[in-house]
Amino acid sequence: MFAIYVTVAAILNLGDSKNHGSRRGQHQFHCRRMDLKDLCETSEGKECKDYIPDYERVCKLYRTSTAEKSTTILSSEKVPYWDAAPPTILVFTQNVTVAPGERFDIQCMAEGAPAPYVEISFKEDADLTPLSGNLDANSVDIEKRAVQTLYSQPYAIYEDEGWYRCVAKNEMGVVYEDTFLSIASPQDICENVECPDSKVCEADFDTGEAVCVCPYCSLEDFENDNNLYCGSDCSTVLSMCSFAEEQCKGVNVHHFHDGFCSEFSQPEYSFEEIQQTELEYGDEIQLTCQGIPAGDMPGPEPIIRWYQDWGDDFGGREMLGEGNTLKYTVQMSTSLICVGVHCSGNDIQRRETDIKHFSLVLPTLAPTTTPPPTTTPPVFTPDPISTEEEEAPSTTSLHIPTTPLPPTARADGGAVCQIMGDPFVSTFDNKWYKQDGVCTYVLAMDCRFAQWFVYGRFTQFGEISSLETITVYSGRSVLELQRGWIINNNGEKLAVTVGKEHHFNQLTYLFDGETLTLKFGEGNQIRWNGFNGAQIVTSPDAHTCGLCGNNNGEIEDDFNTRYRQRAEDAYTFASSWGLRQSRACYKNEISVEVTSEAEEACSFIFFHPYILKCHDTVPVQEYELACAQSYASNTYEGWRAECNMLQSYVLQCETRGLNLSQWRQRTKCTPLEEVQKFTIENGCPQDNPPV
């Protein structure tokens, strides 16, 4: 260890003061009088590099001596002495990039019996000498511990850059892992990066990579260009840079004239009639509308937008796109509308004018022909549960028929397992069952190479069991997904930002405002709705086990237990995959009556015209029955169970390539803002929620 105020002369032989009459001698003399802090951390000290051959080595030793180091015992237990083994490194911070002057932390977590000694240092300073001592074979037990060591610097300098090594050792052996710390300024990261169009380079220190982003108008831009400009959207701005900023983001807006926007007159619109006199299912048609500025005060050219009209009872209009022409595939009798969007001027409003309603009518099919989907949702009528008692209520023993999805419908070439609602589970092979247990279970794991594990904790929420958290083990990374879209890493909440992809070791995650997607391993991912539902995706040839089944394409053997036996019922099967170390496991089965209100609510949204487009890809019957059950058992105030179940269905549809992004608006389900508020309020406490 070097003391902060030890002088360079005390550790390096730079010659005596006889030479300090020359310029070089003066520099050497000056460097001799410096303490290590000034030598390594000031610009004046860095000038001594030419006179100190081992400058970088000296400064690394000094920085190591001043680093903040701490060790925390995470867990401790007694185990039989015959369980003794070399340590295992569970978590080690992967390659990191920080800017000069910023704080950095390197974390290493290891487990071993006997308890391991864990140290982080520069790679070249690492001590790989085994711990001395032998285990006493007469001992009854030994201490097994999980230990975390943290190496930190409050501010980074360029001399901190390099390879760091975590060494974990006990009496049984030594293991280590390396990571690289890069010190780079934004200028360093963006050097030689060419961004397209008008974007500029910005350093992303989470990944250590350059990102091209749209520039923002600065205060200097407004001060240098203090004028008024009217845009093509009839908004008045104070600087021309505002138009460049919006255009970079893909917004079709440009400078129209100087000064305030005027009161413009109405444009002239025209359209072309449909050429086909008779339409058939699957026909490709092209529709055309256009508008030109006109009148005494012609304004900017109007924008043409296209909508599909579902009717007021089914969510109103859905926007299809912009432009003078629309190419459309006829799939049902419906109405398409072209709308002219123009601005009015000084009131900064955009006015919409319906130009033309195009009615698309398919011919009536013969009774023997199966009709295509129409805009009228069919009424769901369940089969009687008993032929003797037609009104017998449904209970948790409600049979859910299984309809395996065709192999070609697999998600991105992968298999999908879902946990949703009351809760229900659909396995990778699409076997459906009700999961009434309260416990922590293995949801899915790699049963061939043990490269990843996914655990799910089910707790009692109200009167039913409910999925509360998901824990992912992949390689040496462990992340827990909690309610409220929280990602927990060993007690530390990771940053979650809407629309930004984050990286954690070899894992990546992205939150779109409604679903948190975590990617891990080779093509695996979890999509978490933040409250009680999840989708697990893995490769089609993965050999899995757990509550999600074995992913072999056959539903008959999905109830194979942990002990390789075939279970007769869902609870016995699930119990075999329960982890009982931390809490008791029990069955939480309740009987509920599936009312006509539940059936009608679920039938309405699952047979909404907007949802019909997915029925051929993802069979809807299982979801609708599970929806009615979840609706009947729902006791969450402010929670619509039918919309929660529809979200799971939409996830399955979108995973298989269909776009149903407007499902909430079209089906009049709970607005996303209200769902976000409910999820955050009923989730784990957090200081900075993602929404």
XYZ file of C-alpha atoms in Angstrom:
691
model
C 0.000 0.000 0.000
C 1.223 3.480 -0.840
C 0.301 6.411 1.354
C -1.258 9.302 -0.531
C 1.514 11.738 0.283
C 4.517 9.485 -0.378
C 6.735 11.292 -2.899
C 7.872 9.819 -6.162
C 11.500 10.036 -5.066
C 10.722 7.555 -2.311
C 9.800 4.848 -4.795
C 11.762 5.696 -7.947
C 15.415 6.572 -8.444
C 15.209 9.645 -10.680
C 18.717 10.882 -9.976
C 19.841 13.568 -7.543
C 19.499 17.327 -7.698
C 22.870 17.839 -9.418
C 21.152 17.781 -12.853
C 18.339 20.174 -12.141
C 20.106 23.088 -13.743
C 19.139 21.765 -17.201
C 15.529 21.901 -18.455
C 15.269 18.116 -18.272
C 16.832 18.167 -14.842
C 14.328 20.781 -13.688
C 11.440 18.553 -14.790
C 12.954 15.551 -13.048
C 13.451 17.563 -9.890
C 9.864 18.809 -10.074
C 8.531 15.255 -10.556
C 10.642 14.022 -7.621
C 8.903 16.482 -5.320
C 5.334 15.454 -6.297
C 3.172 13.213 -4.166
C 1.453 10.282 -5.885
C -1.988 11.880 -5.935
C -0.736 14.875 -7.941
C 1.477 12.699 -10.105
C -1.329 10.369 -11.187
C -4.420 12.574 -11.112
C -3.363 16.014 -12.392
C -2.447 17.183 -15.880
C 0.813 18.550 -14.496
C 1.679 15.138 -13.081
C 0.964 13.420 -16.406
C 3.780 15.482 -17.957
C 6.176 13.355 -15.901
C 5.491 10.281 -18.062
C 8.613 11.046 -20.136
C 10.821 10.946 -17.050
C 9.272 7.976 -15.241
C 9.604 4.763 -17.279
C 7.179 2.891 -15.007
C 4.676 5.736 -14.721
C 1.533 3.713 -15.570
C 2.551 0.868 -13.273
C 3.162 3.246 -10.385
C -0.188 4.983 -10.875
C -2.068 1.678 -11.069
C -0.539 0.602 -7.782
C -1.501 3.945 -6.290
C -5.085 3.728 -7.605
C -5.417 0.207 -6.226
C -4.397 1.481 -2.807
C -7.026 4.247 -2.851
C -9.913 2.182 -4.255
C -12.984 1.645 -2.099
C -13.297 -2.061 -1.313
C -16.005 -3.830 0.636
C -17.059 -7.421 1.243
C -20.560 -8.550 2.191
C -21.703 -11.994 3.317
C -24.918 -12.721 1.402
C -25.736 -16.098 2.887
C -24.219 -18.595 5.276
C -25.096 -22.152 6.242
C -23.573 -25.312 7.690
C -23.000 -28.218 5.289
C -21.358 -31.667 5.725
C -17.592 -31.591 5.262
C -17.870 -33.969 2.306
C -19.679 -31.172 0.392
C -16.443 -29.166 0.354
C -15.541 -27.893 -3.119
C -13.644 -25.049 -4.810
C -15.563 -21.752 -5.029
C -17.889 -20.867 -7.892
C -18.067 -17.310 -9.237
C -21.769 -16.543 -9.605
C -21.695 -12.922 -10.780
C -18.853 -10.767 -12.097
C -19.331 -7.359 -13.703
C -18.794 -7.716 -17.438
C -16.788 -5.295 -19.561
C -17.572 -1.709 -18.496
C -17.090 1.697 -20.132
C -17.120 4.924 -18.096
C -16.182 8.525 -18.811
C -13.223 10.220 -17.095
C -14.333 11.656 -13.752
C -17.289 9.262 -13.402
C -17.645 6.673 -10.653
C -17.257 3.010 -11.511
C -18.036 -0.176 -9.578
C -16.837 -3.728 -10.249
C -18.781 -6.447 -8.452
C -17.863 -10.082 -7.901
C -20.034 -12.672 -6.153
C -18.794 -16.166 -5.308
C -20.016 -19.141 -3.311
C -18.060 -21.958 -1.740
C -17.593 -24.421 1.102
C -15.469 -23.638 3.040
C -16.275 -19.923 2.870
C -14.316 -18.302 -0.003
C -11.978 -15.323 0.124
C -12.880 -12.984 -2.772
C -10.655 -10.177 -4.065
C -10.700 -7.842 -7.098
C -7.506 -6.272 -8.427
C -5.685 -5.416 -11.609
C -5.087 -8.635 -13.523
C -1.314 -8.435 -13.194
C -1.561 -8.008 -9.393
C -3.918 -10.923 -8.772
C -2.753 -13.489 -6.225
C -3.597 -17.037 -7.330
C -1.867 -18.721 -4.402
C -4.226 -21.265 -2.787
C -5.222 -20.835 0.824
C -3.181 -22.997 3.147
C -4.748 -25.479 5.525
C -6.551 -28.791 5.295
C -10.084 -29.786 6.144
C -10.539 -31.856 9.259
C -12.179 -35.112 8.201
C -13.445 -35.497 11.765
C -15.457 -32.270 11.494
C -19.208 -32.681 11.376
C -19.814 -29.722 9.110
C -18.206 -26.675 7.507
C -19.315 -23.139 6.656
C -20.754 -22.542 3.187
C -21.027 -18.877 2.220
C -22.005 -16.630 -0.671
C -19.756 -13.569 -0.600
C -19.902 -10.339 -2.591
C -16.900 -8.036 -3.041
C -17.154 -4.522 -4.484
C -14.237 -2.556 -5.983
C -15.039 1.132 -6.598
C -13.415 4.404 -7.578
C -15.315 7.670 -6.950
C -13.869 9.146 -10.141
C -12.175 7.432 -13.085
C -8.898 8.436 -14.718
C -7.363 7.012 -17.883
C -4.818 5.035 -15.850
C -7.711 2.988 -14.397
C -8.289 1.383 -17.784
C -7.259 -2.226 -18.153
C -7.991 -5.822 -17.206
C -9.326 -6.586 -13.719
C -9.470 -10.020 -12.165
C -11.794 -11.484 -9.543
C -10.114 -14.274 -7.572
C -12.147 -16.561 -5.291
C -10.246 -19.096 -3.212
C -10.696 -21.482 -0.313
C -8.849 -24.529 1.000
C -10.178 -26.617 -1.910
C -8.968 -24.478 -4.823
C -8.746 -21.172 -6.700
C -10.976 -19.825 -9.495
C -10.912 -16.487 -11.297
C -12.575 -14.431 -14.035
C -11.450 -11.311 -15.921
C -13.214 -8.179 -17.118
C -12.033 -5.100 -18.982
C -12.633 -1.512 -17.857
C -12.568 1.099 -20.625
C -12.136 4.804 -19.843
C -13.441 6.848 -22.742
C -14.873 10.326 -23.160
C -17.826 10.928 -25.508
C -15.288 12.212 -28.033
C -13.317 8.976 -27.759
C -16.397 6.785 -28.315
C -17.730 8.875 -31.209
C -14.394 9.205 -32.975
C -14.631 8.063 -36.627
C -18.388 7.409 -36.310
C -20.419 8.720 -39.230
C -24.127 9.156 -38.515
C -26.718 9.061 -41.311
C -28.667 12.099 -42.459
C -28.873 14.824 -39.815
C -28.269 12.644 -36.752
C -25.357 13.204 -34.393
C -23.238 10.784 -32.407
C -23.903 10.305 -28.690
C -21.963 8.039 -26.331
C -23.959 5.293 -24.607
C -21.894 4.369 -21.558
C -24.196 1.465 -20.665
C -22.890 -0.397 -23.710
C -19.695 1.545 -24.429
C -20.985 2.121 -27.954
C -21.780 5.120 -30.118
C -25.451 5.869 -30.807
C -26.733 8.135 -33.568
C -29.536 10.393 -32.287
C -31.435 13.413 -33.484
C -29.951 16.711 -32.218
C -31.958 18.983 -29.954
C -32.249 22.723 -30.376
C -29.990 24.499 -27.897
C -30.476 27.845 -26.194
C -27.754 29.191 -28.460
C -29.784 28.150 -31.536
C -32.720 30.253 -30.381
C -30.517 33.209 -29.414
C -28.764 33.248 -32.806
C -31.978 32.859 -34.812
C -34.512 34.992 -32.981
C -37.205 35.045 -35.682
C -40.673 33.615 -36.290
C -41.355 30.904 -38.846
C -44.580 29.225 -39.959
C -44.343 25.486 -40.505
C -46.261 23.261 -42.882
C -48.226 22.026 -39.849
C -49.291 25.622 -39.101
C -47.215 25.830 -35.941
C -45.113 28.938 -35.379
C -41.565 28.328 -34.127
C -38.693 30.584 -33.025
C -35.831 28.930 -34.894
C -35.269 27.042 -38.137
C -33.556 24.324 -36.128
C -37.001 23.248 -34.872
C -37.875 21.992 -38.359
C -34.582 20.097 -38.646
C -35.218 18.506 -35.253
C -38.680 17.258 -36.252
C -37.575 16.100 -39.706
C -34.786 14.061 -38.141
C -37.436 12.288 -36.052
C -39.353 11.413 -39.221
C -42.051 14.090 -38.879
C -43.165 15.471 -42.245
C -42.915 19.187 -41.469
C -41.004 22.012 -43.186
C -40.709 25.803 -43.355
C -43.738 27.326 -45.146
C -43.173 31.069 -44.745
C -41.615 33.614 -42.375
C -43.613 35.163 -39.542
C -46.797 33.988 -37.826
C -48.958 31.453 -39.641
C -51.851 33.034 -41.482
C -55.516 31.966 -41.593
C -55.451 29.643 -44.611
C -58.381 28.757 -46.835
C -59.806 25.266 -47.378
C -57.895 22.967 -49.812
C -59.572 21.255 -52.750
C -59.930 17.466 -52.552
C -60.588 14.772 -55.153
C -60.744 10.970 -55.284
C -60.987 8.026 -57.663
C -63.761 5.484 -57.475
C -63.019 1.756 -56.937
C -62.351 0.110 -60.291
C -63.659 -3.349 -59.400
C -67.439 -3.694 -59.652
C -67.522 -6.955 -57.690
C -65.196 -7.837 -54.826
C -64.073 -11.259 -53.670
C -62.371 -12.324 -50.438
C -58.585 -11.724 -50.770
C -58.812 -9.154 -53.595
C -56.044 -6.539 -53.706
C -57.398 -3.033 -54.361
C -55.835 0.440 -54.615
C -57.668 3.568 -53.486
C -56.674 7.152 -54.336
C -57.462 10.514 -52.739
C -55.562 13.788 -53.059
C -55.705 17.423 -52.010
C -54.178 20.680 -53.266
C -53.974 24.159 -51.657
C -56.703 26.465 -52.956
C -58.675 29.658 -52.243
C -57.607 33.223 -51.560
C -55.115 32.219 -48.868
C -53.747 28.804 -49.925
C -51.926 27.021 -47.161
C -49.518 24.078 -47.013
C -50.327 20.907 -48.942
C -52.755 18.779 -46.905
C -51.944 15.283 -45.628
C -54.136 12.356 -46.719
C -54.867 9.764 -44.030
C -56.680 6.450 -44.367
C -58.926 4.860 -41.750
C -60.931 1.677 -41.363
C -64.303 2.329 -39.733
C -65.250 -0.415 -37.240
C -68.315 1.457 -36.014
C -68.919 3.197 -32.694
C -69.688 -0.070 -30.891
C -66.293 -1.540 -31.790
C -63.857 1.287 -31.146
C -64.536 3.668 -34.056
C -61.841 4.381 -36.616
C -58.459 2.700 -36.947
C -55.736 4.559 -38.856
C -54.196 2.499 -41.686
C -51.601 4.930 -43.025
C -50.822 8.203 -44.821
C -50.351 9.114 -48.473
C -52.433 9.695 -51.589
C -52.861 5.960 -52.280
C -53.775 2.968 -50.138
C -53.247 -0.680 -51.082
C -55.681 -2.916 -49.208
C -56.457 -6.652 -49.093
C -60.202 -7.287 -48.796
C -60.933 -9.686 -45.899
C -64.415 -8.606 -44.827
C -67.221 -6.242 -45.632
C -66.167 -2.919 -44.181
C -65.825 0.823 -44.773
C -62.591 2.681 -45.590
C -62.330 6.456 -45.284
C -59.819 8.895 -46.752
C -59.440 12.065 -44.691
C -57.742 15.336 -45.611
C -55.710 16.864 -42.783
C -54.864 20.538 -43.151
C -54.043 23.351 -40.775
C -56.105 26.455 -40.255
C -53.377 28.963 -39.443
C -53.049 31.222 -36.443
C -55.111 29.055 -34.077
C -52.513 26.286 -34.580
C -55.089 23.540 -35.106
C -55.250 20.707 -37.580
C -58.592 20.235 -39.260
C -59.783 16.926 -40.688
C -62.184 16.683 -43.605
C -63.760 13.404 -44.690
C -63.122 13.198 -48.425
C -64.689 9.869 -49.331
C -66.201 6.781 -47.667
C -65.416 3.645 -49.675
C -67.858 0.815 -48.903
C -66.421 -2.655 -49.473
C -69.137 -5.305 -49.727
C -68.397 -8.994 -50.157
C -71.063 -11.189 -51.825
C -73.325 -13.313 -49.639
C -72.015 -16.865 -49.547
C -74.093 -19.982 -50.047
C -75.240 -21.706 -46.827
C -72.864 -24.647 -47.444
C -69.822 -22.372 -47.555
C -68.008 -21.253 -44.420
C -68.299 -17.435 -44.365
C -65.251 -15.240 -43.746
C -65.105 -13.205 -40.521
C -67.658 -10.389 -40.280
C -67.906 -7.375 -38.036
C -70.644 -9.019 -35.901
C -69.144 -10.906 -32.942
C -70.708 -14.325 -32.389
C -72.320 -14.981 -29.043
C -70.397 -17.545 -26.991
C -72.643 -20.292 -25.655
C -70.806 -22.841 -23.475
C -71.701 -26.509 -23.526
C -73.853 -27.542 -20.559
C -71.700 -28.831 -17.725
C -74.310 -31.421 -16.874
C -77.125 -32.864 -18.983
C -79.239 -33.215 -15.875
C -78.574 -29.809 -14.328
C -78.229 -27.282 -17.106
C -77.541 -24.421 -14.687
C -74.774 -26.165 -12.739
C -72.024 -23.620 -12.028
C -68.492 -23.965 -13.437
C -65.681 -24.593 -10.948
C -61.919 -24.832 -11.102
C -62.310 -28.321 -12.533
C -63.566 -26.660 -15.743
C -62.204 -28.653 -18.698
C -59.972 -26.639 -21.014
C -59.787 -28.376 -24.400
C -56.368 -28.430 -26.035
C -55.821 -27.406 -29.656
C -52.096 -27.669 -30.486
C -50.827 -24.816 -32.632
C -49.463 -25.869 -36.015
C -45.649 -26.190 -36.065
C -45.389 -23.421 -38.676
C -46.969 -20.977 -36.246
C -44.128 -21.092 -33.740
C -42.759 -17.756 -32.590
C -39.670 -16.687 -34.548
C -38.880 -20.375 -34.925
C -39.338 -20.885 -31.184
C -41.798 -22.398 -28.733
C -44.001 -20.365 -26.374
C -45.249 -21.023 -22.832
C -47.690 -18.662 -21.114
C -48.750 -18.039 -17.506
C -51.837 -15.865 -17.272
C -55.017 -14.960 -15.454
C -56.387 -16.995 -12.547
C -53.667 -18.473 -13.203
C -53.673 -20.773 -16.216
C -50.623 -22.275 -17.903
C -50.272 -23.190 -21.560
C -47.121 -25.260 -22.096
C -44.633 -25.104 -24.960
C -46.690 -27.887 -26.573
C -49.927 -25.935 -25.900
C -51.330 -28.135 -23.114
C -53.604 -25.990 -20.919
C -54.173 -26.474 -17.191
C -55.190 -24.554 -14.075
C -52.335 -23.884 -11.623
C -53.790 -23.619 -8.100
C -50.579 -24.003 -6.094
C -48.921 -21.404 -3.864
C -45.161 -21.954 -3.988
C -42.000 -21.160 -5.950
C -41.827 -23.417 -8.998
C -39.455 -24.203 -11.821
C -41.390 -22.729 -14.736
C -38.871 -23.833 -17.339
C -35.228 -24.839 -17.502
C -32.642 -26.217 -19.885
C -32.812 -29.917 -18.995
C -30.059 -30.900 -21.401
C -27.164 -28.581 -20.509
C -28.528 -26.681 -17.449
C -27.534 -23.344 -19.008
C -30.621 -21.453 -17.804
C -33.451 -21.696 -15.253
C -36.680 -19.719 -14.866
C -38.425 -19.795 -11.472
C -41.881 -18.355 -10.755
C -43.210 -17.461 -7.319
C -46.974 -17.854 -6.904
C -48.564 -16.220 -3.859
C -52.117 -15.830 -2.649
C -53.576 -12.594 -3.993
C -57.105 -12.079 -2.722
C -58.724 -15.506 -2.856
C -56.682 -17.003 -5.703
C -53.042 -17.864 -6.352
C -51.201 -15.461 -8.620
C -47.807 -15.213 -10.296
C -45.878 -12.548 -8.347
C -42.236 -12.713 -9.465
C -40.045 -14.431 -12.048
C -36.359 -15.183 -11.454
C -34.025 -15.889 -14.362
C -30.690 -17.696 -13.963
C -28.619 -17.549 -17.140
C -24.912 -18.299 -17.054
C -23.702 -16.424 -13.979
C -26.413 -13.746 -14.105
C -29.449 -13.707 -11.832
C -32.324 -11.236 -12.304
C -35.728 -11.150 -10.621
C -38.725 -9.560 -12.369
C -41.100 -8.085 -9.785
C -44.506 -6.451 -9.922
C -44.405 -2.901 -11.197
C -41.883 -3.816 -13.967
C -39.044 -3.868 -11.423
C -35.809 -5.738 -12.187
C -34.024 -6.781 -9.009
C -30.367 -7.758 -9.008
C -29.303 -8.900 -5.549
C -31.310 -6.158 -3.809
C -30.411 -3.450 -6.338
C -33.091 -2.194 -8.732
C -31.801 -1.885 -12.282
C -32.742 1.102 -14.423
C -35.835 0.528 -16.591
C -36.560 3.161 -19.249
C -39.422 3.125 -21.749
C -38.125 2.478 -25.253
C -34.459 1.997 -24.289
C -32.714 -1.353 -24.465
C -30.496 -2.021 -21.455
C -27.705 -4.562 -21.089
C -26.786 -6.524 -17.964
C -23.894 -8.930 -18.398
C -25.036 -11.198 -21.242
C -28.727 -10.294 -20.796
C -30.688 -7.497 -22.455
C -34.062 -6.047 -21.558
C -36.498 -3.573 -23.113
C -39.695 -2.003 -21.724
C -42.259 -0.665 -24.217
C -44.610 0.848 -21.618
C -46.728 -2.298 -21.262
C -44.484 -5.349 -21.552
C -40.981 -5.889 -20.172
C -38.980 -8.206 -22.469
C -35.855 -9.903 -21.105
C -33.589 -11.784 -23.550
C -31.097 -14.368 -22.330
C -29.093 -17.343 -23.543
C -29.432 -18.555 -27.120
C -32.721 -17.117 -28.377
C -34.634 -17.260 -25.079
C -36.835 -14.450 -23.813
C -39.436 -13.598 -21.184
C -42.216 -11.060 -21.709
C -43.568 -9.878 -18.340
C -46.777 -7.833 -18.077
C -45.621 -6.361 -14.769
C -48.356 -7.902 -12.634
C -49.451 -11.533 -13.097
C -48.710 -12.770 -16.612
C -45.657 -13.887 -18.544
C -44.650 -15.448 -21.831
C -41.520 -17.632 -22.067
C -40.009 -18.225 -25.511
C -37.285 -20.766 -26.269
C -35.875 -22.505 -29.338
C -37.956 -25.300 -30.930
C -35.277 -27.917 -30.264
C -34.636 -26.972 -26.622
C -35.061 -29.861 -24.170
C -37.004 -28.263 -21.313
C -38.708 -29.329 -18.107
C -40.828 -27.653 -15.446
C -44.359 -26.265 -15.408
C -44.002 -25.348 -19.111
C -43.507 -28.956 -20.162
C -40.819 -30.705 -22.197
C -41.205 -28.965 -25.600
C -41.225 -32.128 -27.682
C -44.376 -31.388 -29.693
C -46.559 -33.891 -27.805
C -49.030 -32.744 -25.149
C -49.600 -36.257 -23.779
C -46.332 -36.337 -21.806
C -46.221 -32.706 -20.625
C -47.129 -33.784 -17.062
C -43.798 -35.551 -16.517
C -42.674 -34.825 -12.970
C -39.243 -33.954 -11.648
C -38.861 -37.678 -10.828
C -39.564 -38.766 -14.454
C -43.018 -40.106 -13.598
C -46.295 -39.255 -15.317
C -48.641 -37.251 -13.062
C -52.396 -37.791 -13.264
C -53.395 -34.228 -12.367
C -52.055 -30.685 -12.656
C -51.426 -30.095 -8.933
C -49.368 -33.272 -8.473
C -47.350 -32.379 -11.560
C -46.752 -28.775 -10.430
C -45.901 -29.811 -6.859
C -43.035 -31.965 -8.084
C -41.420 -28.813 -9.497
C -41.911 -26.786 -6.303
C -38.982 -25.364 -4.318
C -39.703 -25.637 -0.611
C -36.590 -24.148 0.923
C -38.071 -20.800 1.890
C -41.818 -21.258 2.388
C -44.530 -23.879 2.696
C -46.341 -24.930 -0.473
C -50.058 -25.586 -0.525
C -53.079 -25.871 -2.778
C -55.362 -22.864 -3.072
C -58.270 -24.260 -5.073
C -61.559 -22.350 -4.910
C -64.931 -22.901 -6.530
C -66.446 -20.039 -8.516
C -69.521 -19.733 -10.683
C -68.911 -18.714 -14.278
C -71.807 -16.333 -14.839
C -73.430 -15.217 -18.073
C -71.918 -11.780 -17.414
C -68.413 -13.315 -17.478
C -69.182 -15.248 -20.658
C -70.590 -12.186 -22.438
C -67.699 -9.931 -21.413
C -65.119 -12.408 -22.695
C -67.062 -13.267 -25.848
C -67.373 -9.590 -26.751
C -63.642 -8.842 -26.746
C -62.349 -12.172 -28.073
C -64.753 -12.044 -31.032
C -64.283 -8.347 -31.670
C -63.724 -7.744 -35.418
C -60.267 -6.359 -34.737
C -59.283 -9.602 -32.949
C -60.832 -11.941 -35.539
C -57.801 -11.583 -37.803
C -55.757 -13.714 -35.361
C -58.254 -16.570 -34.909
C -56.814 -18.618 -37.768
C -53.297 -18.280 -36.347
C -53.984 -18.710 -32.624
C -57.083 -20.730 -31.601
C -59.192 -18.628 -29.271
C -61.365 -21.175 -27.430
C -58.940 -21.910 -24.573
C -58.327 -18.219 -23.950
C -62.052 -17.444 -23.892
C -62.820 -20.209 -21.379
C -59.882 -19.178 -19.180
C -61.070 -15.576 -19.475
C -64.541 -16.453 -18.143
C -62.984 -18.321 -15.203
C -60.614 -15.430 -14.408
C -63.435 -12.897 -14.746
C -65.584 -14.826 -12.266
C -62.797 -15.134 -9.687
C -61.514 -11.569 -10.065
C -61.507 -9.561 -6.821
C -58.985 -6.871 -7.835
C -60.587 -3.466 -7.542
C -59.960 -1.509 -10.725
C -58.795 -4.584 -12.667
C -60.554 -5.937 -15.764
C -59.729 -9.627 -15.943
C -61.063 -10.001 -19.492
C -58.620 -7.353 -20.769
C -55.790 -8.977 -18.842
C -56.512 -12.294 -20.558
C -56.878 -10.613 -23.956
C -53.421 -9.109 -23.444
C -52.005 -12.649 -23.183
C -53.791 -13.616 -26.381
C -52.508 -10.523 -28.195
C -48.955 -11.309 -27.055
C -49.313 -14.763 -28.600
C -50.637 -13.253 -31.842
C -47.887 -10.642 -32.030
C -45.208 -13.243 -31.276
C -46.458 -15.096 -34.362
C -46.164 -12.047 -36.604
C -49.542 -10.286 -36.428
C -49.845 -6.582 -35.589
C -52.597 -5.916 -33.019
C -51.078 -2.774 -31.510
C -54.459 -0.998 -31.313
C -56.222 -3.752 -29.370
C -56.908 -1.634 -26.284
C -58.505 1.207 -28.251
C -60.469 -1.049 -30.587
C -61.950 -3.274 -27.854
C -62.402 -0.390 -25.385
C -60.251 -2.151 -22.823
C -58.707 -0.269 -19.922
C -56.479 2.562 -21.256
C -52.770 1.861 -20.923
C -52.272 4.841 -18.576
C -54.739 3.353 -16.066
C -53.115 -0.097 -16.337
C -49.704 1.460 -15.691
C -51.024 3.284 -12.626
C -52.660 0.121 -11.224
C -49.535 -1.979 -11.849
C -47.194 0.515 -10.165
C -49.508 1.030 -7.169
C -49.917 -2.727 -6.622
C -46.275 -3.582 -7.266
C -43.186 -3.503 -5.093
C -42.201 -0.062 -3.728
C -39.858 1.893 -5.997
C -38.505 5.434 -5.997
C -38.321 5.893 -9.777
C -41.031 3.870 -11.569
C -40.491 3.424 -15.324
C -43.807 5.150 -16.130
